[in-house]
PDB file of C-alpha atoms in Angstrom:
ATOM      1  CA  MET I 969     161.474  63.952 -96.856  1.00  0.00           C
ATOM      2  CA  THR I 970     159.473  62.356 -98.993  1.00  0.00           C
ATOM      3  CA  ALA I 971     161.786  62.055-102.035  1.00  0.00           C
ATOM      4  CA  THR I 972     164.205  60.703 -99.624  1.00  0.00           C
ATOM      5  CA  ALA I 973     162.561  57.936 -98.076  1.00  0.00           C
ATOM      6  CA  HIS I 974     161.771  56.588-101.528  1.00  0.00           C
ATOM      7  CA  LEU I 975     165.474  56.833-102.418  1.00  0.00           C
ATOM      8  CA  VAL I 976     166.710  54.814 -99.363  1.00  0.00           C
ATOM      9  CA  PHE I 977     163.492  52.375-100.097  1.00  0.00           C
ATOM     10  CA  ASN I 978     164.924  51.356-103.159  1.00  0.00           C
ATOM     11  CA  HIS I 979     168.593  50.888-102.571  1.00  0.00           C
ATOM     12  CA  ASP I 980     167.124  48.245 -99.707  1.00  0.00           C
ATOM     13  CA  THR I 981     165.240  46.717-102.480  1.00  0.00           C
ATOM     14  CA  CYS I 982     168.323  46.282-104.718  1.00  0.00           C
ATOM     15  CA  ARG I 983     170.417  44.894-101.648  1.00  0.00           C
ATOM     16  CA  MET I 984     167.468  42.211-100.784  1.00  0.00           C
ATOM     17  CA  LYS I 985     167.260  41.053-104.618  1.00  0.00           C
ATOM     18  CA  LEU I 986     171.487  41.191-105.170  1.00  0.00           C
ATOM     19  CA  LEU I 987     170.953  38.983-101.526  1.00  0.00           C
ATOM     20  CA  ILE I 988     168.710  36.386-103.247  1.00  0.00           C
ATOM     21  CA  PHE I 989     170.653  35.859-105.984  1.00  0.00           C
ATOM     22  CA  ILE I 990     173.994  35.380-104.458  1.00  0.00           C
ATOM     23  CA  ILE I 991     171.687  32.942-101.790  1.00  0.00           C
ATOM     24  CA  THR I 992     170.111  30.867-104.961  1.00  0.00           C
ATOM     25  CA  LEU I 993     173.043  31.039-107.183  1.00  0.00           C
ATOM     26  CA  PRO I 994     174.824  27.828-105.591  1.00  0.00           C
ATOM     27  CA  LEU I 995     171.196  26.078-105.461  1.00  0.00           C
ATOM     28  CA  LEU I 996     170.895  26.513-109.029  1.00  0.00           C
ATOM     29  CA  LEU I 997     174.302  25.282-109.709  1.00  0.00           C
ATOM     30  CA  LEU I 998     174.037  22.514-107.884  1.00  0.00           C
ATOM     31  CA  ALA I 999     170.897  21.570-109.245  1.00  0.00           C
ATOM     32  CA  SER I1000     172.265  21.514-112.526  1.00  0.00           C
ATOM     33  CA  HIS I1001     175.323  19.572-111.367  1.00  0.00           C
ATOM     34  CA  ASP I1002     173.047  16.536-110.072  1.00  0.00           C
ATOM     35  CA  VAL I1003     171.325  16.277-113.473  1.00  0.00           C
ATOM     36  CA  GLU I1004     174.087  16.281-115.319  1.00  0.00           C
ATOM     37  CA  ALA I1005     175.442  13.920-113.009  1.00  0.00           C
ATOM     38  CA  ARG I1006     172.158  12.004-113.347  1.00  0.00           C
ATOM     39  CA  LYS I1007     171.941  11.560-117.047  1.00  0.00           C
ATOM     40  CA  ILE I1008     175.856  10.606-116.932  1.00  0.00           C
ATOM     41  CA  ARG I1009     175.137   8.062-114.691  1.00  0.00           C
ATOM     42  CA  GLN I1010     172.143   6.985-116.531  1.00  0.00           C
ATOM     43  CA  SER I1011     174.239   6.800-119.714  1.00  0.00           C
ATOM     44  CA  LEU I1012     176.841   4.535-118.591  1.00  0.00           C
ATOM     45  CA  LYS I1013     174.337   2.454-117.216  1.00  0.00           C
ATOM     46  CA  VAL I1014     172.815   1.799-120.739  1.00  0.00           C
ATOM     47  CA  THR I1015     175.764   1.235-121.987  1.00  0.00           C
ATOM     48  CA  THR I1016     177.137  -1.498-119.502  1.00  0.00           C
ATOM     49  CA  MET I1017     173.547  -3.274-120.156  1.00  0.00           C
ATOM     50  CA  LYS I1018     174.175  -3.089-123.568  1.00  0.00           C
ATOM     51  CA  GLU I1019     177.835  -4.309-123.242  1.00  0.00           C
ATOM     52  CA  ALA I1020     176.396  -7.254-120.847  1.00  0.00           C
ATOM     53  CA  LYS I1021     173.390  -8.266-123.615  1.00  0.00           C
ATOM     54  CA  GLY I1022     176.300  -8.791-126.130  1.00  0.00           C
ATOM     55  CA  LYS I1023     178.866 -10.407-123.573  1.00  0.00           C
ATOM     56  CA  SER I1024     175.761 -12.874-122.740  1.00  0.00           C
ATOM     57  CA  GLY I1025     174.982 -13.510-125.979  1.00  0.00           C
ATOM     58  CA  THR I1026     178.241 -14.219-127.356  1.00  0.00           C
ATOM     59  CA  LYS I1027     178.736 -16.820-124.299  1.00  0.00           C
ATOM     60  CA  LYS I1028     175.472 -18.171-125.386  1.00  0.00           C
ATOM     61  CA  ASP I1029     176.386 -19.050-128.428  1.00  0.00           C
ATOM     62  CA  ASN I1030     179.312 -20.579-127.492  1.00  0.00           C
ATOM     63  CA  ASP I1031     177.523 -22.704-125.306  1.00  0.00           C
ATOM     64  CA  THR I1032     175.681 -23.584-127.938  1.00  0.00           C
ATOM     65  CA  VAL I1033     178.449 -24.623-130.237  1.00  0.00           C
ATOM     66  CA  LYS I1034     180.297 -26.628-127.390  1.00  0.00           C
ATOM     67  CA  GLY I1035     177.165 -28.176-126.573  1.00  0.00           C
ATOM     68  CA  ASN I1036     176.053 -29.914-129.369  1.00  0.00           C
ATOM     69  CA  ASP I1037     178.356 -33.096-128.851  1.00  0.00           C
ATOM     70  CA  ASN I1038     179.945 -34.047-125.579  1.00  0.00           C
ATOM     71  CA  TYR I1039     182.621 -36.014-126.621  1.00  0.00           C
ATOM     72  CA  PRO I1040     184.859 -34.579-129.684  1.00  0.00           C
ATOM     73  CA  SER I1041     183.563 -35.139-133.190  1.00  0.00           C
ATOM     74  CA  ILE I1042     184.693 -35.039-136.914  1.00  0.00           C
ATOM     75  CA  GLU I1043     183.081 -35.060-140.248  1.00  0.00           C
ATOM     76  CA  ILE I1044     184.600 -37.065-143.112  1.00  0.00           C
ATOM     77  CA  SER I1045     183.841 -37.076-146.637  1.00  0.00           C
ATOM     78  CA  LEU I1046     183.097 -40.945-148.228  1.00  0.00           C
ATOM     79  CA  ASN I1047     183.122 -39.435-151.631  1.00  0.00           C
ATOM     80  CA  TYR I1048     186.330 -40.787-152.708  1.00  0.00           C
ATOM     81  CA  SER I1049     187.747 -44.002-151.653  1.00  0.00           C
ATOM     82  CA  ASP I1050     186.852 -46.987-149.873  1.00  0.00           C
ATOM     83  CA  SER I1051     188.718 -46.886-146.534  1.00  0.00           C
ATOM     84  CA  ILE I1052     189.059 -43.240-144.612  1.00  0.00           C
ATOM     85  CA  GLN I1053     192.364 -43.194-141.743  1.00  0.00           C
ATOM     86  CA  PHE I1054     192.371 -40.750-139.532  1.00  0.00           C
ATOM     87  CA  THR I1055     192.446 -39.064-136.345  1.00  0.00           C
ATOM     88  CA  LEU I1056     190.167 -38.605-133.455  1.00  0.00           C
ATOM     89  CA  ASP I1057     190.205 -37.628-129.860  1.00  0.00           C
ATOM     90  CA  GLY I1058     194.079 -38.603-129.965  1.00  0.00           C
ATOM     91  CA  LYS I1059     193.028 -42.393-131.875  1.00  0.00           C
ATOM     92  CA  ASP I1060     193.971 -43.596-135.258  1.00  0.00           C
ATOM     93  CA  LEU I1061     190.483 -44.552-136.990  1.00  0.00           C
ATOM     94  CA  LEU I1062     189.742 -46.676-139.816  1.00  0.00           C
ATOM     95  CA  PHE I1063     186.814 -46.677-141.825  1.00  0.00           C
ATOM     96  CA  HIS I1064     185.634 -49.038-144.214  1.00  0.00           C
ATOM     97  CA  LYS I1065     182.674 -47.997-146.402  1.00  0.00           C
ATOM     98  CA  ARG I1066     181.606 -51.918-145.924  1.00  0.00           C
ATOM     99  CA  ASP I1067     181.127 -51.316-142.534  1.00  0.00           C
ATOM    100  CA  LEU I1068     178.213 -48.399-143.340  1.00  0.00           C
ATOM    101  CA  GLN I1069     175.202 -50.787-144.396  1.00  0.00           C
ATOM    102  CA  PHE I1070     171.611 -49.887-145.179  1.00  0.00           C
ATOM    103  CA  ALA I1071     168.500 -52.140-144.904  1.00  0.00           C
ATOM    104  CA  GLY I1072     164.654 -52.885-144.743  1.00  0.00           C
ATOM    105  CA  TYR I1073     163.982 -49.352-147.073  1.00  0.00           C
ATOM    106  CA  ASP I1074     160.333 -48.895-147.114  1.00  0.00           C
ATOM    107  CA  LYS I1075     157.513 -46.506-148.568  1.00  0.00           C
ATOM    108  CA  GLY I1076     154.113 -47.193-149.047  1.00  0.00           C
ATOM    109  CA  ILE I1077     151.326 -45.543-152.044  1.00  0.00           C
ATOM    110  CA  SER I1078     149.658 -43.494-149.296  1.00  0.00           C
ATOM    111  CA  SER I1079     153.163 -42.513-146.792  1.00  0.00           C
ATOM    112  CA  SER I1080     154.443 -39.413-146.610  1.00  0.00           C
ATOM    113  CA  ARG I1081     157.822 -40.766-145.385  1.00  0.00           C
ATOM    114  CA  GLU I1082     160.309 -43.276-146.086  1.00  0.00           C
ATOM    115  CA  SER I1083     162.318 -45.488-143.741  1.00  0.00           C
ATOM    116  CA  PHE I1084     165.364 -48.087-143.403  1.00  0.00           C
ATOM    117  CA  PHE I1085     167.504 -49.107-141.267  1.00  0.00           C
ATOM    118  CA  LEU I1086     171.387 -47.777-140.765  1.00  0.00           C
ATOM    119  CA  ILE I1087     173.312 -50.623-138.949  1.00  0.00           C
ATOM    120  CA  ASN I1088     176.504 -49.043-137.726  1.00  0.00           C
ATOM    121  CA  ARG I1089     179.575 -51.546-137.824  1.00  0.00           C
ATOM    122  CA  CYS I1090     181.907 -48.712-137.455  1.00  0.00           C
ATOM    123  CA  PRO I1091     184.119 -48.249-134.797  1.00  0.00           C
ATOM    124  CA  PHE I1092     182.856 -44.912-133.506  1.00  0.00           C
ATOM    125  CA  ASN I1093     179.318 -43.078-132.837  1.00  0.00           C
ATOM    126  CA  ILE I1094     177.132 -41.795-136.006  1.00  0.00           C
ATOM    127  CA  ASN I1095     175.539 -38.282-134.707  1.00  0.00           C
ATOM    128  CA  GLY I1096     175.029 -37.034-138.533  1.00  0.00           C
ATOM    129  CA  ILE I1097     174.801 -38.563-141.803  1.00  0.00           C
ATOM    130  CA  ALA I1098     174.393 -37.458-145.338  1.00  0.00           C
ATOM    131  CA  ILE I1099     172.967 -40.036-147.761  1.00  0.00           C
ATOM    132  CA  ARG I1100     171.969 -39.531-152.045  1.00  0.00           C
ATOM    133  CA  ILE I1101     169.086 -41.476-152.677  1.00  0.00           C
ATOM    134  CA  ASN I1102     168.448 -42.711-156.423  1.00  0.00           C
ATOM    135  CA  TYR I1103     165.424 -43.902-157.531  1.00  0.00           C
ATOM    136  CA  TYR I1104     164.991 -45.901-160.851  1.00  0.00           C
ATOM    137  CA  ASP I1105     161.742 -47.779-162.461  1.00  0.00           C
ATOM    138  CA  MET I1106     161.471 -51.127-163.432  1.00  0.00           C
ATOM    139  CA  GLN I1107     164.187 -50.613-165.914  1.00  0.00           C
ATOM    140  CA  SER I1108     166.065 -49.200-164.120  1.00  0.00           C
ATOM    141  CA  ARG I1109     165.890 -45.234-166.181  1.00  0.00           C
ATOM    142  CA  MET I1110     166.442 -42.636-163.350  1.00  0.00           C
ATOM    143  CA  LEU I1111     163.049 -41.182-161.578  1.00  0.00           C
ATOM    144  CA  HIS I1112     164.772 -38.823-159.017  1.00  0.00           C
ATOM    145  CA  SER I1113     167.749 -38.377-157.109  1.00  0.00           C
ATOM    146  CA  ARG I1114     168.197 -36.168-154.447  1.00  0.00           C
ATOM    147  CA  ASP I1115     170.479 -35.548-151.451  1.00  0.00           C
ATOM    148  CA  VAL I1116     169.274 -36.178-147.336  1.00  0.00           C
ATOM    149  CA  THR I1117     171.544 -34.455-144.318  1.00  0.00           C
ATOM    150  CA  ILE I1118     170.242 -36.444-141.189  1.00  0.00           C
ATOM    151  CA  SER I1119     170.601 -36.093-137.798  1.00  0.00           C
ATOM    152  CA  CYS I1120     170.953 -39.168-136.036  1.00  0.00           C
ATOM    153  CA  ASP I1121     172.294 -40.554-133.056  1.00  0.00           C
ATOM    154  CA  ILE I1122     173.597 -44.532-133.928  1.00  0.00           C
ATOM    155  CA  PRO I1123     176.700 -46.031-131.469  1.00  0.00           C
ATOM    156  CA  ALA I1124     179.058 -48.399-132.495  1.00  0.00           C
ATOM    157  CA  GLY I1125     177.815 -51.960-133.669  1.00  0.00           C
ATOM    158  CA  GLU I1126     174.580 -50.892-133.085  1.00  0.00           C
ATOM    159  CA  THR I1127     171.097 -50.127-135.702  1.00  0.00           C
ATOM    160  CA  ARG I1128     168.763 -47.355-135.832  1.00  0.00           C
ATOM    161  CA  LYS I1129     165.973 -46.536-137.931  1.00  0.00           C
ATOM    162  CA  LEU I1130     165.773 -43.353-139.850  1.00  0.00           C
ATOM    163  CA  ASP I1131     162.643 -41.525-141.206  1.00  0.00           C
ATOM    164  CA  ILE I1132     162.691 -39.174-144.082  1.00  0.00           C
ATOM    165  CA  PRO I1133     159.810 -37.123-146.041  1.00  0.00           C
ATOM    166  CA  THR I1134     159.477 -38.677-149.068  1.00  0.00           C
ATOM    167  CA  TRP I1135     160.136 -37.492-152.594  1.00  0.00           C
ATOM    168  CA  ASP I1136     156.899 -38.869-154.254  1.00  0.00           C
ATOM    169  CA  THR I1137     154.313 -36.054-152.711  1.00  0.00           C
ATOM    170  CA  GLN I1138     151.999 -36.903-155.407  1.00  0.00           C
ATOM    171  CA  HIS I1139     151.682 -40.429-153.909  1.00  0.00           C
ATOM    172  CA  THR I1140     152.103 -42.209-157.284  1.00  0.00           C
ATOM    173  CA  PHE I1141     154.954 -44.504-156.534  1.00  0.00           C
ATOM    174  CA  TYR I1142     155.273 -46.899-154.369  1.00  0.00           C
ATOM    175  CA  TYR I1143     158.675 -49.874-153.316  1.00  0.00           C
ATOM    176  CA  TYR I1144     158.855 -52.986-155.309  1.00  0.00           C
ATOM    177  CA  LEU I1145     159.394 -55.174-152.703  1.00  0.00           C
ATOM    178  CA  GLY I1146     156.575 -53.378-150.844  1.00  0.00           C
ATOM    179  CA  ASN I1147     153.196 -54.214-150.642  1.00  0.00           C
ATOM    180  CA  ALA I1148     151.801 -53.447-153.914  1.00  0.00           C
ATOM    181  CA  PRO I1149     148.537 -51.376-153.589  1.00  0.00           C
ATOM    182  CA  ARG I1150     144.975 -52.777-155.202  1.00  0.00           C
ATOM    183  CA  ARG I1151     145.081 -48.693-157.150  1.00  0.00           C
ATOM    184  CA  VAL I1152     147.011 -48.224-159.836  1.00  0.00           C
ATOM    185  CA  ALA I1153     150.830 -46.788-159.320  1.00  0.00           C
ATOM    186  CA  SER I1154     154.169 -47.279-160.533  1.00  0.00           C
ATOM    187  CA  PRO I1155     156.667 -49.314-158.710  1.00  0.00           C
ATOM    188  CA  TYR I1156     160.277 -48.283-158.094  1.00  0.00           C
ATOM    189  CA  LYS I1157     163.723 -49.305-156.478  1.00  0.00           C
ATOM    190  CA  VAL I1158     166.410 -47.658-154.718  1.00  0.00           C
ATOM    191  CA  THR I1159     170.406 -47.128-154.163  1.00  0.00           C
ATOM    192  CA  ILE I1160     171.258 -45.173-151.010  1.00  0.00           C
ATOM    193  CA  LEU I1161     175.111 -43.683-150.950  1.00  0.00           C
ATOM    194  CA  PRO I1162     176.395 -42.725-148.075  1.00  0.00           C
ATOM    195  CA  LEU I1163     178.092 -39.086-148.645  1.00  0.00           C
ATOM    196  CA  ARG I1164     179.633 -37.851-145.373  1.00  0.00           C
ATOM    197  CA  LEU I1165     179.613 -38.673-141.465  1.00  0.00           C
ATOM    198  CA  THR I1166     179.651 -36.699-138.500  1.00  0.00           C
ATOM    199  CA  ILE I1167     180.928 -39.183-135.975  1.00  0.00           C
ATOM    200  CA  THR I1168     182.820 -39.493-131.853  1.00  0.00           C
ATOM    201  CA  SER I1169     184.733 -41.110-130.285  1.00  0.00           C
ATOM    202  CA  HIS I1170     183.380 -43.476-127.511  1.00  0.00           C
ATOM    203  CA  PRO I1171     182.513 -41.837-124.330  1.00  0.00           C
TER     204      PRO I1171
END
């Protein structure tokens, strides 16, 4: 009788373990499926954020490019001709170098900047200019030459003062038409040549 009871007990234990396994198996599978689903959703979310960031960056770049000027603009080279005919915003325009004038150049002995006036007699607005400045001593021997690009906003028919960093970093030269310093210094002359213009039509 003792042996028989022991066999029955083992049989019932096996049935119980099998029943527990059958009940818990779907729960385990469901939990595993939820974990994988969360991983997939998180992966999709990260990818979507990266794509959105990339699209946002592209849009920002495009806005920056389009936002540089509110009106149609063009860059023209002035190296080879005294007059240039071109089309801007559907209008035929004519540029003469004589309509672009520089005046009032100045640089004192202790100044860290050079200044001059740009007179715009052209029928369009100037938003940028590239110039070549040649520096000479009083015997017309070249001391230095450099190209400078300047951002500006000069409406048609108006004048603006422009400032640029000086070439004379040692402060040993002064412009000959300016005030002569008390200490020993060398006077110099300049020529300013326009190279390129960035222009816009009238608003």
